[in-house]
Amino acid sequence: MGWVNRRRDLGQIIFVDLRDRTGITQVVFNYELNAAVHEKAEALRNEFVIAAIGKVKRRDADTINPNIPTGEVELVVEELRILNVSKPLPFLPSDTVLANEEMRLKYRYIDLRRDAMQFNIELRHKVALAIRDNLASQGFFEIETPFMTRSTPEGARDYLVPSRVQPGMFYALPQSPQLFKQILMISGFDKYFQIVRCFRDEDLRADRQPEFTQIDLEMSYPQPERVWEVVESFLTAAFKAAGHQIKTPFQRMDFDEAMRQYGIDKPDLRLPAFTDVADCFAPDELDQLGINKDLPVIAIRTPKVGELSRKERDDIKPLFVSKGGARVFEDFKRIETKFPEAAAKVREKVRANAGVADDDLLVLVVGSKQSIRDDHPAGKRKVTPAEMAIYASAGLLRVALAQKYSDRHKLFQKGDYRFLWVTNFPMFEYDEGEKRWMAAHHPFTSPHDEDMDKLETDPAMVRALAYDVVLNGTELGSGSIRIHRQDVQSRIFHALGMTEEEARSRFGFFLEALEYGTPPHGGIALGLDRIVMILAGADSLREVIPFPKTAAAKDLMMEAPTPVADGQLRELGIRVIGDRSGGRDVSKSQKRMPDVPTPDFVGAMCEIWSTISSAAYHFAYVKVYLQTRAMQTHVDDLRLDEQDVRNQGQTDVIICRSHLASFFWELHHVFEAIEAAINRGKKEHSDIQTFYGRERQLAAVLQSRTATDIEAYRNEGHNIPGIIGQRWQEKGGKFLYHFLPTLRENQSSEPAEMTQQLQAYFEFVANLWLAFVPEPYKSKFPRDFSFPVTVPFSYIGELPVELEGGVPQLQVQLEAFDRITPDLHPDASGTD
Ligand code: ASP
């Protein structure tokens, strides 16, 4: 029994590949042997469900298929039953070319029938089972904890569930079971674990899912090493279940050491460490090169890159993200020509440290005269903030280079697993924007005993009993020894700027519990999805989660989230403010449109479409910004609100990426947009430098050949918008002119279908753009991103929608944007 995977009709003989969970078997319908069955088989189509009875026969030598386990036999059918038929499918489980991801997610049940998905889901099952068995054998109990609970601070936004019986009150879905597992220690279950769903409302990260699965555990009385043993044991079992042997104990490294050697707290040990080559240069040489003498000079070695062309060397610069004034010398040859002696010493030192070969790429990252001065609150740390900035800039570049040249160094081989424990993190991180200390892990993490006395006097120097387990540059999980004394917990809340009253109102129950004989305890949580993803060799979490969500947190199959009936809202005492159409409805955008425009027309329309969609995003941005600002109703919400605005900072840069997508054939407009966003960002979010310190990248891109190449391509008359339009049309998308009559008749209407089409179009272009954008941006951004915002159409009325008006320019939007912003801006409208 099974599905018709494929059917080949050779006239007298029909072959069917019959598929079930275990694989494929060839079944044969032979006219000469059984004409009636053969006739019935003629009706078979892809994905029909059938039962076939017959004789298993060894295949003739020349028809043996060595590629499948059942390739030596076939079933000669004597009786056929068609258990169910199937409509023609949007794509086939047997297709060798993958359908686009939107389709795969919408028809997930078909997608899951594919071999690769069956394999991944089975792997997930085996891995989870192995972990359960292993933890049970180590004496851990699996104990469930509630999903409807109250907020636990893990640094993200909560998903809320309204209470009907207590209108106006909300449960939060747990970001992790952190407090429950600590309470379980207080309750005497001294070894707890749970393979558990966690919920975090975070935006636009390709490797995040709003709900994900943790292997969560906690135990009483452990030293960190005891927790590590437990983890190493269950990871060994998990990897074994997937056919891999791993070595324990894992390597261990201090956070400071990780930063110094790798510039990141999750080092990929498959790649060589840094070498500090400051002492290879004479002081006046450093001066001549404009290098800050008091800071490290980091040599990054990327193996086996070989000779680079001029253009390739130029392409390195945009990979560099400068923090705290760090600079890059991507062309070591130039240093070699100018300072041969120093360069020779550098090569020697790197060779001694990390075995440099002649064809390795050397790049230097250094501090500049403008680097951070160390009167910073963390200035006394072993690794000072100024050094940290250089290490961190070099760390990111090291990874980017390794990714770019992975074909050459071939160090990213499947099955090469380098585990690592990173330990002794700083307890607090200084938030530059808020000028205060924040918990680096979560606020229940215990400081080192010997650092306790510095909690109030010198928080910068307090180390946490926290640890991360890292695999090949990916953080698999993190944990800590917890605070088990009420007085210490109160001191930590205090150090984090919480008043006694606030601490009591948020965590009163927990502070009280700590007072009734709490044993010392500690634990950890690891991401199951990530582990399975790595074991499956997949490049997205969505490949190992049966029913995942998109980057816009949508379930395309169930079409969730959805609006709900007014009655239901009334019962909950909830009123929805503003636009309620949510996102778009994919099923609608996929319907074929009857009136198909001609290709030239398509070209022109595309420009208008994208112009408007970009403008719409500017407006949507303002709208979201205002909504989040306007939510400032309660002090408790303040932090969430700030986080929203912060995320909007990201959104702003993302909007620019979108401009890259929709305007790549008008590059100067793209760059104008980026510049505008950088300037606006600096003004509005001056504390989040990372998002806006991009002028240099922009300048680099402006000078790069790719930019001019694309312009030239367009000027040669290549109709890129036409190409996009055609593909949009093939997909069955609608064009703006379709809606013009409605728009003209009623300027202020917000036709829902048009919103949907716009959003669909926008995502579509955003996914297409990868083929055209300049190289430095290409590798950086997720392949599929989409936006959970609705488009405020009343504003669109202000933009030209007439075809005869030619192609509207970005300028128009920016003007419109400026025109609208002042009186909508919170400062001006007095809502702030
Ligand atoms: N609850 C923490 C997290 O989700 C893990 C832990 O500290 O055990 O990251």
PDB file of N, CA and C in Angstrom, residues 115-125 127 238-239 241-244 414-415 417 471 528-545:
ATOM      1  N   ASP A 115      11.119  12.524   0.484  1.00  0.00           N
ATOM      2  CA  ASP A 115      12.167  11.742   1.155  1.00  0.00           C
ATOM      3  C   ASP A 115      12.928  12.536   2.204  1.00  0.00           C
ATOM      4  N   ALA A 116      13.401  13.705   1.758  1.00  0.00           N
ATOM      5  CA  ALA A 116      14.295  14.478   2.624  1.00  0.00           C
ATOM      6  C   ALA A 116      13.576  14.877   3.904  1.00  0.00           C
ATOM      7  N   MET A 117      12.289  15.251   3.787  1.00  0.00           N
ATOM      8  CA  MET A 117      11.556  15.674   4.973  1.00  0.00           C
ATOM      9  C   MET A 117      11.237  14.463   5.851  1.00  0.00           C
ATOM     10  N   GLN A 118      10.913  13.338   5.225  1.00  0.00           N
ATOM     11  CA  GLN A 118      10.660  12.131   6.010  1.00  0.00           C
ATOM     12  C   GLN A 118      11.913  11.784   6.817  1.00  0.00           C
ATOM     13  N   PHE A 119      13.057  11.935   6.147  1.00  0.00           N
ATOM     14  CA  PHE A 119      14.326  11.638   6.819  1.00  0.00           C
ATOM     15  C   PHE A 119      14.531  12.573   8.014  1.00  0.00           C
ATOM     16  N   ASN A 120      14.337  13.883   7.776  1.00  0.00           N
ATOM     17  CA  ASN A 120      14.588  14.864   8.843  1.00  0.00           C
ATOM     18  C   ASN A 120      13.665  14.656  10.046  1.00  0.00           C
ATOM     19  N   ILE A 121      12.406  14.362   9.760  1.00  0.00           N
ATOM     20  CA  ILE A 121      11.457  14.211  10.877  1.00  0.00           C
ATOM     21  C   ILE A 121      11.757  12.922  11.646  1.00  0.00           C
ATOM     22  N   GLU A 122      12.150  11.891  10.928  1.00  0.00           N
ATOM     23  CA  GLU A 122      12.529  10.652  11.619  1.00  0.00           C
ATOM     24  C   GLU A 122      13.789  10.894  12.468  1.00  0.00           C
ATOM     25  N   LEU A 123      14.723  11.635  11.895  1.00  0.00           N
ATOM     26  CA  LEU A 123      15.951  11.954  12.629  1.00  0.00           C
ATOM     27  C   LEU A 123      15.609  12.707  13.918  1.00  0.00           C
ATOM     28  N   ARG A 124      14.699  13.656  13.795  1.00  0.00           N
ATOM     29  CA  ARG A 124      14.287  14.441  14.959  1.00  0.00           C
ATOM     30  C   ARG A 124      13.720  13.518  16.042  1.00  0.00           C
ATOM     31  N   HIS A 125      12.873  12.591  15.597  1.00  0.00           N
ATOM     32  CA  HIS A 125      12.282  11.632  16.531  1.00  0.00           C
ATOM     33  C   HIS A 125      13.371  10.823  17.232  1.00  0.00           C
ATOM     34  N   VAL A 127      16.556  11.470  17.639  1.00  0.00           N
ATOM     35  CA  VAL A 127      17.416  12.281  18.492  1.00  0.00           C
ATOM     36  C   VAL A 127      16.694  12.591  19.813  1.00  0.00           C
ATOM     37  N   ALA A 238      22.619  11.503  21.532  1.00  0.00           N
ATOM     38  CA  ALA A 238      21.868  12.079  20.415  1.00  0.00           C
ATOM     39  C   ALA A 238      22.643  11.937  19.113  1.00  0.00           C
ATOM     40  N   PHE A 239      23.931  12.239  19.170  1.00  0.00           N
ATOM     41  CA  PHE A 239      24.731  12.162  17.946  1.00  0.00           C
ATOM     42  C   PHE A 239      24.881  10.711  17.500  1.00  0.00           C
ATOM     43  N   ALA A 241      22.649   8.439  17.895  1.00  0.00           N
ATOM     44  CA  ALA A 241      21.388   8.074  17.241  1.00  0.00           C
ATOM     45  C   ALA A 241      21.377   8.533  15.788  1.00  0.00           C
ATOM     46  N   ALA A 242      22.165   9.565  15.500  1.00  0.00           N
ATOM     47  CA  ALA A 242      22.218  10.053  14.116  1.00  0.00           C
ATOM     48  C   ALA A 242      23.427   9.476  13.378  1.00  0.00           C
ATOM     49  N   GLY A 243      24.103   8.534  14.025  1.00  0.00           N
ATOM     50  CA  GLY A 243      25.209   7.852  13.354  1.00  0.00           C
ATOM     51  C   GLY A 243      26.560   8.536  13.499  1.00  0.00           C
ATOM     52  N   HIS A 244      26.704   9.400  14.502  1.00  0.00           N
ATOM     53  CA  HIS A 244      27.995  10.079  14.674  1.00  0.00           C
ATOM     54  C   HIS A 244      28.579   9.822  16.052  1.00  0.00           C
ATOM     55  N   LYS A 414      31.116  18.098   6.458  1.00  0.00           N
ATOM     56  CA  LYS A 414      30.044  17.476   7.234  1.00  0.00           C
ATOM     57  C   LYS A 414      30.636  16.438   8.180  1.00  0.00           C
ATOM     58  N   GLY A 415      30.124  16.375   9.374  1.00  0.00           N
ATOM     59  CA  GLY A 415      30.594  15.344  10.298  1.00  0.00           C
ATOM     60  C   GLY A 415      31.784  15.780  11.143  1.00  0.00           C
ATOM     61  N   TYR A 417      32.699  17.725  14.046  1.00  0.00           N
ATOM     62  CA  TYR A 417      32.000  18.407  15.127  1.00  0.00           C
ATOM     63  C   TYR A 417      32.971  18.867  16.212  1.00  0.00           C
ATOM     64  N   LEU A 471      28.836  24.628  19.183  1.00  0.00           N
ATOM     65  CA  LEU A 471      29.268  23.633  18.199  1.00  0.00           C
ATOM     66  C   LEU A 471      29.522  24.330  16.866  1.00  0.00           C
ATOM     67  N   LEU A 528      16.726  22.114  20.613  1.00  0.00           N
ATOM     68  CA  LEU A 528      16.622  20.835  19.896  1.00  0.00           C
ATOM     69  C   LEU A 528      16.599  21.053  18.376  1.00  0.00           C
ATOM     70  N   ASP A 529      15.853  22.078  17.945  1.00  0.00           N
ATOM     71  CA  ASP A 529      15.736  22.315  16.507  1.00  0.00           C
ATOM     72  C   ASP A 529      17.115  22.526  15.870  1.00  0.00           C
ATOM     73  N   ARG A 530      17.937  23.307  16.572  1.00  0.00           N
ATOM     74  CA  ARG A 530      19.269  23.584  16.019  1.00  0.00           C
ATOM     75  C   ARG A 530      20.117  22.334  15.938  1.00  0.00           C
ATOM     76  N   ILE A 531      20.037  21.513  16.997  1.00  0.00           N
ATOM     77  CA  ILE A 531      20.842  20.295  16.992  1.00  0.00           C
ATOM     78  C   ILE A 531      20.431  19.416  15.817  1.00  0.00           C
ATOM     79  N   VAL A 532      19.117  19.252  15.634  1.00  0.00           N
ATOM     80  CA  VAL A 532      18.657  18.398  14.542  1.00  0.00           C
ATOM     81  C   VAL A 532      19.031  19.022  13.191  1.00  0.00           C
ATOM     82  N   MET A 533      18.948  20.332  13.122  1.00  0.00           N
ATOM     83  CA  MET A 533      19.306  21.016  11.868  1.00  0.00           C
ATOM     84  C   MET A 533      20.761  20.698  11.491  1.00  0.00           C
ATOM     85  N   ILE A 534      21.630  20.786  12.480  1.00  0.00           N
ATOM     86  CA  ILE A 534      23.042  20.507  12.202  1.00  0.00           C
ATOM     87  C   ILE A 534      23.218  19.044  11.801  1.00  0.00           C
ATOM     88  N   LEU A 535      22.551  18.146  12.534  1.00  0.00           N
ATOM     89  CA  LEU A 535      22.694  16.721  12.221  1.00  0.00           C
ATOM     90  C   LEU A 535      22.116  16.383  10.847  1.00  0.00           C
ATOM     91  N   ALA A 536      21.077  17.114  10.451  1.00  0.00           N
ATOM     92  CA  ALA A 536      20.471  16.837   9.145  1.00  0.00           C
ATOM     93  C   ALA A 536      21.240  17.537   8.027  1.00  0.00           C
ATOM     94  N   GLY A 537      22.211  18.378   8.413  1.00  0.00           N
ATOM     95  CA  GLY A 537      22.941  19.137   7.392  1.00  0.00           C
ATOM     96  C   GLY A 537      22.028  20.127   6.692  1.00  0.00           C
ATOM     97  N   ALA A 538      20.966  20.550   7.366  1.00  0.00           N
ATOM     98  CA  ALA A 538      20.009  21.474   6.752  1.00  0.00           C
ATOM     99  C   ALA A 538      20.486  22.905   6.975  1.00  0.00           C
ATOM    100  N   ASP A 539      19.996  23.832   6.145  1.00  0.00           N
ATOM    101  CA  ASP A 539      20.447  25.204   6.349  1.00  0.00           C
ATOM    102  C   ASP A 539      19.349  26.105   6.912  1.00  0.00           C
ATOM    103  N   SER A 540      18.228  25.512   7.301  1.00  0.00           N
ATOM    104  CA  SER A 540      17.188  26.322   7.924  1.00  0.00           C
ATOM    105  C   SER A 540      16.461  25.463   8.951  1.00  0.00           C
ATOM    106  N   LEU A 541      16.025  26.126  10.034  1.00  0.00           N
ATOM    107  CA  LEU A 541      15.258  25.413  11.064  1.00  0.00           C
ATOM    108  C   LEU A 541      13.971  24.850  10.475  1.00  0.00           C
ATOM    109  N   ARG A 542      13.466  25.525   9.432  1.00  0.00           N
ATOM    110  CA  ARG A 542      12.186  25.080   8.863  1.00  0.00           C
ATOM    111  C   ARG A 542      12.281  23.703   8.232  1.00  0.00           C
ATOM    112  N   GLU A 543      13.505  23.260   7.949  1.00  0.00           N
ATOM    113  CA  GLU A 543      13.669  21.932   7.346  1.00  0.00           C
ATOM    114  C   GLU A 543      13.513  20.812   8.374  1.00  0.00           C
ATOM    115  N   VAL A 544      13.568  21.159   9.656  1.00  0.00           N
ATOM    116  CA  VAL A 544      13.503  20.098  10.659  1.00  0.00           C
ATOM    117  C   VAL A 544      12.323  20.279  11.619  1.00  0.00           C
ATOM    118  N   ILE A 545      11.491  21.271  11.343  1.00  0.00           N
ATOM    119  CA  ILE A 545      10.279  21.479  12.146  1.00  0.00           C
ATOM    120  C   ILE A 545       9.101  21.121  11.252  1.00  0.00           C
TER     121      ILE A 545
END
